[in-house]
mmCIF file of C-alpha atoms in Angstrom:
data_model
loop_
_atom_site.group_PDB
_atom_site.id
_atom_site.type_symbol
_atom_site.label_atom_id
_atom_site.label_comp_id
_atom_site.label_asym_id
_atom_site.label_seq_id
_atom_site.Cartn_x
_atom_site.Cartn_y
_atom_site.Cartn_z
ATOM 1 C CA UNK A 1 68.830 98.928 107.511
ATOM 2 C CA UNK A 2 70.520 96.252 105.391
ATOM 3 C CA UNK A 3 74.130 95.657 104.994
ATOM 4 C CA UNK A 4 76.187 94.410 101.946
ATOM 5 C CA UNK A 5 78.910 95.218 100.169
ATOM 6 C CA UNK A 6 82.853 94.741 99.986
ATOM 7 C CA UNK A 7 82.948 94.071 103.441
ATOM 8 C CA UNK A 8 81.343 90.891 102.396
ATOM 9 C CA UNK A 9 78.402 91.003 105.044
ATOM 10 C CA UNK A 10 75.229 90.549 104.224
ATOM 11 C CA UNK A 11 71.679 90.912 106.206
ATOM 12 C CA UNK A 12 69.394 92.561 108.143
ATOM 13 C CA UNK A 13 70.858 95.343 111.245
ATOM 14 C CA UNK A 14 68.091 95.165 113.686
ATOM 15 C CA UNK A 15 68.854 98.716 115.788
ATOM 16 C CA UNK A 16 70.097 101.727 115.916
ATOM 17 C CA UNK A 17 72.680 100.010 118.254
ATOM 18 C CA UNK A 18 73.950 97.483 115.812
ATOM 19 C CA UNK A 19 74.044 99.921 113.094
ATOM 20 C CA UNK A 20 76.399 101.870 115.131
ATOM 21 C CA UNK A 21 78.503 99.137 115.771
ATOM 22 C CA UNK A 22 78.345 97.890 112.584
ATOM 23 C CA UNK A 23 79.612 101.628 111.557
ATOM 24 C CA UNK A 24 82.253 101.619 114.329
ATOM 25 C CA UNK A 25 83.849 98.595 112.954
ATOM 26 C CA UNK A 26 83.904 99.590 109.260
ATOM 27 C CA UNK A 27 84.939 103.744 109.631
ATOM 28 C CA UNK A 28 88.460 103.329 111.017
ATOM 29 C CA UNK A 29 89.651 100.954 108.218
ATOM 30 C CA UNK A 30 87.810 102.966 105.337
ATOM 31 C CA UNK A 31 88.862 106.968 106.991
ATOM 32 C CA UNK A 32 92.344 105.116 106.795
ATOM 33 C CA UNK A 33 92.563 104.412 103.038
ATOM 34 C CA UNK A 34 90.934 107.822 102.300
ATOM 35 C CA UNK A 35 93.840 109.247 104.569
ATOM 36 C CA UNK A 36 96.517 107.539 102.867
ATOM 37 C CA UNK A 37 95.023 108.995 99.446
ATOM 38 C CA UNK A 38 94.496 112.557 100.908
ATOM 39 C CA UNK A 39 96.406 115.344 99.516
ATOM 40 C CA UNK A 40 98.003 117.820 101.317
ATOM 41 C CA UNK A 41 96.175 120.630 100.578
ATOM 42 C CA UNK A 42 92.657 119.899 102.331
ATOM 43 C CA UNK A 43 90.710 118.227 98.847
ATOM 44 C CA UNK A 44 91.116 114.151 98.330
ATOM 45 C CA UNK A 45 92.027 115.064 95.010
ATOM 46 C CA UNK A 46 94.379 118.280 93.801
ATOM 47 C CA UNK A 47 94.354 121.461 95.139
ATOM 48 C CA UNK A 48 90.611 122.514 94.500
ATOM 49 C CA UNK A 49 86.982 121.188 95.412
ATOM 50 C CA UNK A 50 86.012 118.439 93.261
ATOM 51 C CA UNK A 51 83.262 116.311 93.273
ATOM 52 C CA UNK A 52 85.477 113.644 95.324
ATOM 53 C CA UNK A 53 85.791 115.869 98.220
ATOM 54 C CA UNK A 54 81.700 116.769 98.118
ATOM 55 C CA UNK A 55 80.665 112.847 97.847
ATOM 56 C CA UNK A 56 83.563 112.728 100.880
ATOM 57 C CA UNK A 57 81.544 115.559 103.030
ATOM 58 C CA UNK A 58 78.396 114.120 102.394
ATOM 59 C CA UNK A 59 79.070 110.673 103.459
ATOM 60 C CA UNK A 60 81.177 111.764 106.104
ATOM 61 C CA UNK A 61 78.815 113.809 107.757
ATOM 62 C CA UNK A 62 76.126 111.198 108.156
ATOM 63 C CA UNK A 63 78.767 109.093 109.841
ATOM 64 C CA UNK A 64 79.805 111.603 112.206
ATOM 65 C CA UNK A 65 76.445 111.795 113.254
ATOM 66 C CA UNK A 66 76.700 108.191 114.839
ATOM 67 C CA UNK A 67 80.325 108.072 115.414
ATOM 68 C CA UNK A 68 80.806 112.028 116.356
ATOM 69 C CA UNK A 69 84.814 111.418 116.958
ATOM 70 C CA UNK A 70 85.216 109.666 114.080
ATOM 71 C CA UNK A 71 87.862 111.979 112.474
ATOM 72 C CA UNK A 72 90.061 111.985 115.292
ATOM 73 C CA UNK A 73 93.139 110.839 114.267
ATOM 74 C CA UNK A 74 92.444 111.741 110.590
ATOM 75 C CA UNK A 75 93.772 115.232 109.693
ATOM 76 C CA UNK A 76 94.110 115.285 106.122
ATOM 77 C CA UNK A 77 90.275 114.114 106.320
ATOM 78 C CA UNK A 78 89.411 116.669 108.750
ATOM 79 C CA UNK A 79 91.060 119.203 107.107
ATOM 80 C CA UNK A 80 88.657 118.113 103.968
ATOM 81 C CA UNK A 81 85.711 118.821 105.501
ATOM 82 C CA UNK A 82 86.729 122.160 107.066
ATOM 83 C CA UNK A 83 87.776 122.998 103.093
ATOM 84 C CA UNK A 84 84.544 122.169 101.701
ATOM 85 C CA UNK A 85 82.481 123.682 104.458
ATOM 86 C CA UNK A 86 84.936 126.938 104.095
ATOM 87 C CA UNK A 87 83.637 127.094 100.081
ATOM 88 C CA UNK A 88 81.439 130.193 100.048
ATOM 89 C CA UNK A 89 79.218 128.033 97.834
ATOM 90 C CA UNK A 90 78.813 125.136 99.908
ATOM 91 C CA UNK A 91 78.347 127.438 102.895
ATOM 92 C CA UNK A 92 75.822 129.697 101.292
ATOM 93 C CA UNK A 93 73.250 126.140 100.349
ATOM 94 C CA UNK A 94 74.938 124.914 104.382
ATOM 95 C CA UNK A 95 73.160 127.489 105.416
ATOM 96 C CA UNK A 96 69.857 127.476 103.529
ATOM 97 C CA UNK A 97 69.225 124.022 102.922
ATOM 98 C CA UNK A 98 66.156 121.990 104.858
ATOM 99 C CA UNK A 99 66.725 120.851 108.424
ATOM 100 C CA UNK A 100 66.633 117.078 107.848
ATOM 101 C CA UNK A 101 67.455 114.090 109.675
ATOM 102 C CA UNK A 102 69.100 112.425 107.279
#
């Protein structure tokens, strides 16, 4: 996997090891911005699903994949992905959509 970004690091992460360090060191610092931007009412943005809170779930649940505790501490955040997994939509393609390991 290679790293860059606005982190400012740059290179080559060698194992599944680093990678999850790498993740462990960047996820509290980003889930706190996102937190401090979360509304109230279980979306990132307003009071209904929006695009912002899908991009959110998807990225999010790749991390918690490594980092399975991540949210802890994070309830607006949490609350965000119960809201968009609660969407009979989202649930309905949840439900059906390939097994995959990514």
């Amino acid at each position: 996997m290679k790293t860059s970004g606005s982190r400012g690091t740059s290179g080559q992460i060698s194992s599944p090891k680093e990678c999850k360090k790498e993740l462990a060191d960047f996820a509290p610092d980003f889930l706190s911005k996102y937190e401090n931007l979360c509304g109230p009412h279980g979306h990132l943005v307003g009071d209904s699903l929006t695009w912002a809170d899908l991009v959110f779930y998807d990225i999010m649940s790749k991390i918690l994949v490594v980092l399975p505790g991540a949210l802890d501490g994070f309830p607006k955040l949490a609350k965000v992905m119960d809201t968009v997994t609660a969407n009979e939509g989202v649930a309905a393609w949840l439900a059906k959509r390939p097994d995959t390991p990514h």
